[in-house]
Coordinates of C-alpha atoms in Angstrom, one line a residue:
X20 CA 33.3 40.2 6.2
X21 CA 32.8 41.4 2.8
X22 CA 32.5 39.4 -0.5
X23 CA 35.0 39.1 -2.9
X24 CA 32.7 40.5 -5.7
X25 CA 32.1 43.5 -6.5
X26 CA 30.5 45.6 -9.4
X27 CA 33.0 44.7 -11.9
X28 CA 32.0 40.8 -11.1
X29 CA 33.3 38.2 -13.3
X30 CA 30.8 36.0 -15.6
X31 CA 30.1 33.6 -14.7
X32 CA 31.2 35.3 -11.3
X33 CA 33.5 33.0 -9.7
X34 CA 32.4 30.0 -7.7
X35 CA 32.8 31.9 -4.2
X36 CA 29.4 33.2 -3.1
X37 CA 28.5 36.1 -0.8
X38 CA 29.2 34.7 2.8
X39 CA 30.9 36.3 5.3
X40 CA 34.8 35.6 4.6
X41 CA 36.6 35.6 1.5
X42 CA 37.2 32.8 0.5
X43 CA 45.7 28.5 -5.6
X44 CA 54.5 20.1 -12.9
X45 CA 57.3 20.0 -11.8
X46 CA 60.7 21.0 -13.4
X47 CA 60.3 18.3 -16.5
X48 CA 62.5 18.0 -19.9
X49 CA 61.0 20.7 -22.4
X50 CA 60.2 17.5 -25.0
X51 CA 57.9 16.3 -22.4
X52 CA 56.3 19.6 -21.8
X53 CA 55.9 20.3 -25.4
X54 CA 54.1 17.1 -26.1
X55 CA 51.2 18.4 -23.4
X56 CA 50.9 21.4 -24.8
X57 CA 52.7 23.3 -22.0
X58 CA 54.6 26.7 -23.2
X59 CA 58.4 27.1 -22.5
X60 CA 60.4 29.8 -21.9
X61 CA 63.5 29.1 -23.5
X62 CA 65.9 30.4 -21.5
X63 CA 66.2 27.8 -18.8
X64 CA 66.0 24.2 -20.3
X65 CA 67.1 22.8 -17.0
X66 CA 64.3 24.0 -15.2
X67 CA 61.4 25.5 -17.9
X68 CA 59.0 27.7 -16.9
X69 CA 55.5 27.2 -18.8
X70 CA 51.5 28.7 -18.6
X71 CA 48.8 27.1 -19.4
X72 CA 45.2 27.5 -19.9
X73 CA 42.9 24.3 -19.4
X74 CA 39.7 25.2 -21.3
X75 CA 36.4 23.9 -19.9
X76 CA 34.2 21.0 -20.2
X77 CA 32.3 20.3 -23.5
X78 CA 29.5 22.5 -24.2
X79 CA 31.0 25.4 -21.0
X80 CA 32.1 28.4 -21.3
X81 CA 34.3 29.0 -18.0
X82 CA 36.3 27.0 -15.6
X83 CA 37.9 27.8 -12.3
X84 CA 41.4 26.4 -11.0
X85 CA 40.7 25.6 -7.5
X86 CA 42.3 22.6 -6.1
X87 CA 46.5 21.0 -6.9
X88 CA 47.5 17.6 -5.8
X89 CA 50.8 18.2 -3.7
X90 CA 52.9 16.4 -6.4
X91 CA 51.7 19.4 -9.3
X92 CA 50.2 16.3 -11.2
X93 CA 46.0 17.2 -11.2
X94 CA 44.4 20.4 -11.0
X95 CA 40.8 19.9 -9.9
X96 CA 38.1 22.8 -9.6
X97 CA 34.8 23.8 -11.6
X98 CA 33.4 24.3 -15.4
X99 CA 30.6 26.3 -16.2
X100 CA 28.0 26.4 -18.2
X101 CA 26.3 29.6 -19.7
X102 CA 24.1 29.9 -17.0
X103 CA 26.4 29.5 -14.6
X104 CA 25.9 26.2 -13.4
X105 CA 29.5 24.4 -12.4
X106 CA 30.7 21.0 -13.1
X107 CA 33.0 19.6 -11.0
X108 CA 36.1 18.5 -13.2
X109 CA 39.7 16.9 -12.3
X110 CA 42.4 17.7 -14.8
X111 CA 45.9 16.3 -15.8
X112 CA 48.4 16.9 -18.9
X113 CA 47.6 13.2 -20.0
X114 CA 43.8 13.6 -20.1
X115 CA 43.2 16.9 -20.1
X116 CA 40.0 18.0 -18.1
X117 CA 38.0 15.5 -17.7
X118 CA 34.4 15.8 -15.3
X119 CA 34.5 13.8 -12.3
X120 CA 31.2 11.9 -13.1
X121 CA 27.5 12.1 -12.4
X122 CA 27.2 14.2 -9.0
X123 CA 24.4 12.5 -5.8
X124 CA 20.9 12.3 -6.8
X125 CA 19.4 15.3 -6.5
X126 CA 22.3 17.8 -6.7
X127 CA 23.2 18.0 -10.0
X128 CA 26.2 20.8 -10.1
X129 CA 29.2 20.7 -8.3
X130 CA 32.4 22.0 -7.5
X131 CA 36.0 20.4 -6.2
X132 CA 37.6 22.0 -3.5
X133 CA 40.5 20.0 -2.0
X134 CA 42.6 17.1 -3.7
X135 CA 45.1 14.6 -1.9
X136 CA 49.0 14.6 -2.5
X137 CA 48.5 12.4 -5.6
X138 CA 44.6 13.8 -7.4
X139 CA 43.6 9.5 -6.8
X140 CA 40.9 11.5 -4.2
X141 CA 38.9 15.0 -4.5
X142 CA 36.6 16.0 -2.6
X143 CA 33.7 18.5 -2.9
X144 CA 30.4 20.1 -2.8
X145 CA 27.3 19.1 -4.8
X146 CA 24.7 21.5 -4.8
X147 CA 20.9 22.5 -6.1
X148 CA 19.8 26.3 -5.4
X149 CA 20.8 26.4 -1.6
X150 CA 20.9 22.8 -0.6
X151 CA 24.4 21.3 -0.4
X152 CA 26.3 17.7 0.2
X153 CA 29.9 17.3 0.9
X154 CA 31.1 14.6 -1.7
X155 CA 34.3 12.9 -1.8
X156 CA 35.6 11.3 -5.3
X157 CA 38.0 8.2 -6.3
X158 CA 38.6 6.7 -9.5
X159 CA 37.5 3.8 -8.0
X160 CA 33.8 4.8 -6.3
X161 CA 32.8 7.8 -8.3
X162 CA 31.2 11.1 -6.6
X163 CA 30.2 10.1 -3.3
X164 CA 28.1 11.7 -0.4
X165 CA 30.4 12.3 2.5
X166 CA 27.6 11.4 5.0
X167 CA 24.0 10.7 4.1
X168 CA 21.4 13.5 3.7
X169 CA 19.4 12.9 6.5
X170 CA 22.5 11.9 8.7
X171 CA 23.2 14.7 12.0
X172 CA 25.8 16.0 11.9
X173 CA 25.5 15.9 8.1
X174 CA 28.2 17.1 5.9
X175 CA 28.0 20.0 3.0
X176 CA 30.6 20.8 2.2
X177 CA 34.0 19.2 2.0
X178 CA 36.8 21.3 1.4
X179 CA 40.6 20.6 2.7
X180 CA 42.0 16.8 2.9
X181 CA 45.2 15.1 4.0
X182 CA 48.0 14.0 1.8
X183 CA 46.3 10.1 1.7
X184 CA 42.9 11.0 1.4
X185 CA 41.7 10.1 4.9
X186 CA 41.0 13.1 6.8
X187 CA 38.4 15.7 5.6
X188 CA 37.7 19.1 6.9
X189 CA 34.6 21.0 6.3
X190 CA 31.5 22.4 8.0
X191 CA 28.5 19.9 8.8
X192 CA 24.6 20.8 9.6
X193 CA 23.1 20.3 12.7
X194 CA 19.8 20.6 14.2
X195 CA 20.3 24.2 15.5
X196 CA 22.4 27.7 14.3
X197 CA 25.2 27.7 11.8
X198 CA 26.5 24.7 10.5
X199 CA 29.5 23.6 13.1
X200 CA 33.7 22.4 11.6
X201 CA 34.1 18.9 11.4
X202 CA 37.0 16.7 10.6
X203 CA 36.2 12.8 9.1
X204 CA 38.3 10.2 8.8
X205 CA 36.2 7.4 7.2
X206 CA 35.2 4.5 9.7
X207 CA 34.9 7.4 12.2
X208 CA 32.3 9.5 10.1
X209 CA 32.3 13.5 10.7
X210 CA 33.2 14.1 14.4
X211 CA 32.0 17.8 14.6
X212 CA 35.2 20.3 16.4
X213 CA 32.9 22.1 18.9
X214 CA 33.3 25.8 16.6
X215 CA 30.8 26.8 14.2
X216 CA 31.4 28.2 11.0
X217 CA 29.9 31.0 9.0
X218 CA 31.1 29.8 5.8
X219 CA 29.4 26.4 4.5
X220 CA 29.1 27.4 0.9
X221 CA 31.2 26.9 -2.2
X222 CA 34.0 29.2 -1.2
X223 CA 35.3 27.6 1.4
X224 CA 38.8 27.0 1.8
X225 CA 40.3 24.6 4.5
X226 CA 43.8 23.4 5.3
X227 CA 44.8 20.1 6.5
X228 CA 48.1 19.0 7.2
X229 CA 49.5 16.0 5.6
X230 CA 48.7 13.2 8.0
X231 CA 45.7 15.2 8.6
X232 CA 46.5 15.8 12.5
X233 CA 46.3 20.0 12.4
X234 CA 43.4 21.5 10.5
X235 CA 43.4 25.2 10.3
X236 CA 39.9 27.0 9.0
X237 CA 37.8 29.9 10.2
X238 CA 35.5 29.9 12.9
X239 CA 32.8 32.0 13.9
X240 CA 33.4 34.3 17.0
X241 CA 30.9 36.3 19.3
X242 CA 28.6 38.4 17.0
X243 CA 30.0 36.1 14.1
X244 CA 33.3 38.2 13.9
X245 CA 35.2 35.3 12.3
X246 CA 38.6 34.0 13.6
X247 CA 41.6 32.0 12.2
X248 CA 41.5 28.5 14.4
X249 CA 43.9 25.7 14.5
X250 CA 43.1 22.2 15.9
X251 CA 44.7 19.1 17.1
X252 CA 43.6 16.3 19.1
X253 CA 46.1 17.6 22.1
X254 CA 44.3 21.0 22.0
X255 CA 41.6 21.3 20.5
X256 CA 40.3 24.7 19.1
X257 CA 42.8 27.3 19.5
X258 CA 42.7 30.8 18.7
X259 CA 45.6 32.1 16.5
X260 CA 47.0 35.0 17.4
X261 CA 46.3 38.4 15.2
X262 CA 47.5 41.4 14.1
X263 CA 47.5 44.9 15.5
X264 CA 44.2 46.4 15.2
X265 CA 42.5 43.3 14.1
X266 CA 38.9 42.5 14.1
X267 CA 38.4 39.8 12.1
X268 CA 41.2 36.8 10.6
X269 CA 40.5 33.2 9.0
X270 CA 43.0 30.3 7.5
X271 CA 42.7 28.4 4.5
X272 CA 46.2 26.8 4.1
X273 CA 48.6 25.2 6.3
X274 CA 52.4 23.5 5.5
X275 CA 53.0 19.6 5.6
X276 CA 53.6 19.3 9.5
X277 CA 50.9 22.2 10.6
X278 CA 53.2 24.6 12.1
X279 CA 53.1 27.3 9.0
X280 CA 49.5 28.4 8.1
X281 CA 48.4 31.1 5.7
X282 CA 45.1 33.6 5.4
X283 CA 44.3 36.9 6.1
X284 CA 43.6 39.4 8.9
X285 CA 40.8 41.9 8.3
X286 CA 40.6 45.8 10.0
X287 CA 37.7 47.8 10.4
X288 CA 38.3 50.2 7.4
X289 CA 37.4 46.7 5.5
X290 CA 40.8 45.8 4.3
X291 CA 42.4 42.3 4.5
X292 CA 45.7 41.7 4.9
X293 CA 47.5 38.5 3.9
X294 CA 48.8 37.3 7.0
X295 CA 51.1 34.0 8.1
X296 CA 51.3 32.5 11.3
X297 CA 54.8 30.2 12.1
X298 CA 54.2 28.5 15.3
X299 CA 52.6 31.1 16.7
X300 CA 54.3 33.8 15.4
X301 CA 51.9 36.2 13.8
X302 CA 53.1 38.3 10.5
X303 CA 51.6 40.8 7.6
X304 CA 52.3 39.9 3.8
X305 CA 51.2 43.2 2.6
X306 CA 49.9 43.7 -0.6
X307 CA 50.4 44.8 -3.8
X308 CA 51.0 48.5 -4.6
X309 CA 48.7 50.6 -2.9
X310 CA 45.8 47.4 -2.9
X311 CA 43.2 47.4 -0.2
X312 CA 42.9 43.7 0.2
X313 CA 45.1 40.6 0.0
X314 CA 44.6 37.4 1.3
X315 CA 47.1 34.2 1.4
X316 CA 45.1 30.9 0.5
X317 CA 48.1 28.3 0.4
X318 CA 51.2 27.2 0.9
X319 CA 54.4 24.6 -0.5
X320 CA 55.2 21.8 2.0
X321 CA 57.8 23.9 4.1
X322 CA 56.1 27.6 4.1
X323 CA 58.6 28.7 2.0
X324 CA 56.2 29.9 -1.1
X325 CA 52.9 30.7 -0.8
X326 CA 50.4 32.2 -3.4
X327 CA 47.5 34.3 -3.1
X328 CA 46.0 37.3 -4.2
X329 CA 45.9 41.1 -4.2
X330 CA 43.6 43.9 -5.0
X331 CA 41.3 47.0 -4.7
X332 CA 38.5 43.9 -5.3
X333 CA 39.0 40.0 -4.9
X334 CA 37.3 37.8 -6.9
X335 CA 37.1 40.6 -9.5
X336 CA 38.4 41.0 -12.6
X337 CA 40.9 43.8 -11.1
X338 CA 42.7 41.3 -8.6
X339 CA 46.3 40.0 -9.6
X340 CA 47.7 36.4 -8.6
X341 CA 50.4 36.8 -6.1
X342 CA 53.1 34.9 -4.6
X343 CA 55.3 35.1 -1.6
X344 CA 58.7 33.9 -2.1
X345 CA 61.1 32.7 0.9
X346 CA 61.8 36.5 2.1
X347 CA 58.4 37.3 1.8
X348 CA 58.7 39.3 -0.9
X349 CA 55.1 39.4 -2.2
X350 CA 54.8 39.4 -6.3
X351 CA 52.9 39.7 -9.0
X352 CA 52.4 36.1 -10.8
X353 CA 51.9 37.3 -14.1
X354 CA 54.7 39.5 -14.0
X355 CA 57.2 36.8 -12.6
X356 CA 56.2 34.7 -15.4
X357 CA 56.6 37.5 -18.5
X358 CA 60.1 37.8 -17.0
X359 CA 60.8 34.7 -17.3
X360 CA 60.2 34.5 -20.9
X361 CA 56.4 33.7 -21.4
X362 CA 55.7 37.3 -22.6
X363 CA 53.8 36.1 -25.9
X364 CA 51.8 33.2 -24.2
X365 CA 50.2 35.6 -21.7
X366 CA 49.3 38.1 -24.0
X367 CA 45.4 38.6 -23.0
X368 CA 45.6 36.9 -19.8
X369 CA 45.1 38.2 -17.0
X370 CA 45.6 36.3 -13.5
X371 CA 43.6 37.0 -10.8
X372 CA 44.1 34.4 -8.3
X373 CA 46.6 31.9 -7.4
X374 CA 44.9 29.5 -5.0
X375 CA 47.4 26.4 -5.2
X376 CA 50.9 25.4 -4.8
X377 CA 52.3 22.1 -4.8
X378 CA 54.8 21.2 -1.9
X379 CA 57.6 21.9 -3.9
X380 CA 56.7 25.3 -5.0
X381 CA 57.2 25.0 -8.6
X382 CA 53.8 24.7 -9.7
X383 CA 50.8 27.1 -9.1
X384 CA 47.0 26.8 -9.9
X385 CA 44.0 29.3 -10.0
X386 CA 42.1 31.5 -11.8
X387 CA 42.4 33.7 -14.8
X388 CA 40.4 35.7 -17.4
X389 CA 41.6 34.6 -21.1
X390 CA 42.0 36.6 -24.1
X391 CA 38.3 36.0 -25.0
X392 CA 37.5 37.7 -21.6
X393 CA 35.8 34.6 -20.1
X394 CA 37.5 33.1 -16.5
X395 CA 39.3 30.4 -17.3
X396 CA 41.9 28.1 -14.7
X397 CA 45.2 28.0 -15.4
X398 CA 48.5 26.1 -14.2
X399 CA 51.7 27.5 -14.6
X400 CA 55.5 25.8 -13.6
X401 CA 57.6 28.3 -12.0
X402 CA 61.4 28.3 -10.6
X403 CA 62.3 28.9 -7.2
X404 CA 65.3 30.7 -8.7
X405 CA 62.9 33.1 -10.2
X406 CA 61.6 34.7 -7.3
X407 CA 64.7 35.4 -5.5
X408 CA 65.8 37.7 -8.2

């Protein structure tokens, strides 16, 4: 599958690198949200909307949304510096962004990928040039290798968790061939799924339902044509079904109990399509306008709103942040916010991806390209009642 980049490449270029498969607090009094900095919109003091920028780390010059607790309450994802190095950071109205701490030994950048219902445990990748560890973070034990580096299966990357923190998915080495899924659950250490994956790098996205007992991801087929998997204990790896035409489709979200997942479906001409699978129901999204690609990376507790993002390029500064609202009715972020009153606070911005949603579907999180040009993650508080007008 193709990239997300493209000639008109971000910089720093966004955390996803070139692999195979493309890669998103809650309705509070405005008082509150004014002492955290958050912008209203006026109009609705029952329910504000706000936007919000969250800067980098000291001394960076770029940051990357890519990770929400499922409570709206901690946004975790990357800063980078001006060579393009990334820090993983974990961010919340009270402290602002704050980096999770000194990375393993030996791999001194990293980024966050997944966080639990709460943000009390994030998990990761650590990196240095093309070697990578899966980490997992608490307040309590700092950044921590998953597994250790010479253990087999060994994990490198750690990117979807349950609600509590105790299941991880991600893709883990082995002695042979592409690195292979794996799902951990602590005492148990990473019990490989019998797939492998084409994707072990910083772009992967994974979902895990909240107990952790469906994990949808993307799997490498026959003549690595990758496919959107779902497993459970009762039956293992199964193939989920695909559109017309299809010749390639991956997951990277799924819904509280496992039965809604979210991705995309890809077609020979190149394009990607968002895509949704309900039980096993199979449906399109569409895209934007006349865009070539769009992918769906997650979704609120119940599969009613899911975010995403759509464009003749993704990862690119020409993309848009989209979300799906209970019709399906695919939008444009940016422009559901304006409408809602936050005209003036976007003014510059420009959202290209919306990679999180918390469960209730009033708060999203991703990626953006400030005023100044440089990318930049963002949160923003939406109403439901907004996109069913």
């Amino acid at each position: 599958m193709n990239s997300w980049s493209s000639p008109q490449q971000l910089d720093p270029p966004l955390v996803w690198e070139k692999t195979s498969c493309p890669r998103s607090l809650f309705c509070a009094c405005a008082v509150a949200l004014f002492a955290t900095g958050w912008f209203l919109a006026p109009a609705n003091a029952s329910c504000p909307v706000s936007f919000q920028g969250l800067g980098q780390l000291p001394g960076d010059v770029a940051s990357q949304g890519l990770a929400l607790s499922n409570d709206g309450r901690v946004v975790g994802g990357a800063s980078f510096d001006a060579s393009g190095a990334p820090h993983a950071f974990r961010w919340t109205a009270e402290t602002g962004m704050v980096a999770l701490g000194a990375p393993p030994p030996g791999f001194p950048n990293s980024v966050a990928l997944a966080t639990n219902r709460n943000g009390s445990v994030i998990v990761g990748i650590a990196l240095f040039f093309d070697e990578r560890v899966a980490f997992r973070w608490t307040e309590a034990t700092g950044v921590q290798r998953l597994t250790p580096v010479k253990a087999t299966p060994r994990a490198i990357s750690a990117a979807g968790i349950s609600a509590r923190g105790d299941v991880i998915a991600g893709a883990a080495a082995v002695t042979t061939g592409l690195p292979e899924i794996y799902r951990w659950t602590g005492p148990g250490g990473v019990v490989t799924l019998g797939v492998q994956s084409s994707q072990a790098g910083n772009d992967v996205r994974w979902g895990v339902s909240a107990k952790g007992d469906v994990i949808a991801g993307v799997a490498a087929g026959e003549d690595h044509q990758d496919f959107a998997f779902r497993w459970t204990a009762t039956d293992g790896v199964v193939a989920l079904p695909t559109l017309p035409d299809a010749v390639k489709s991956g997951a990277f979200g799924v819904s509280k109990h496992g039965n809604v997942i979210v991705g995309f479906t890809g077609f020979s001409d190149n394009s990607l399509e968002a895509t949704i699978w309900n039980d096993d129901r199979v449906e399109g999204l569409g895209a934007l306008d006349d865009d070539f690609l769009s992918v769906a990376l997650k979704t609120s507790k119940q599969g009613r709103v899911i975010v995403g993002s759509s464009g003749e390029c993704l990862g690119c500064g020409a993309a848009r942040a989209v979300i799906w609202d209970k019709g399906r009715r695919i939008l444009d972020l940016r422009e559901v916010l304006v409408k809602a009153g936050l005209e003036k606070e976007l003014d510059g911005w420009s959202l290209v991806e919306a990679n999180s949603v918390s469960d209730d579907g009033r708060v999203v999180s991703g990626v953006a390209i400030n005023p100044d040009g440089n990318t930049e993650a963002f949160v923003a508080t939406i109403c439901p009642q907004l996109l069913d007008q």
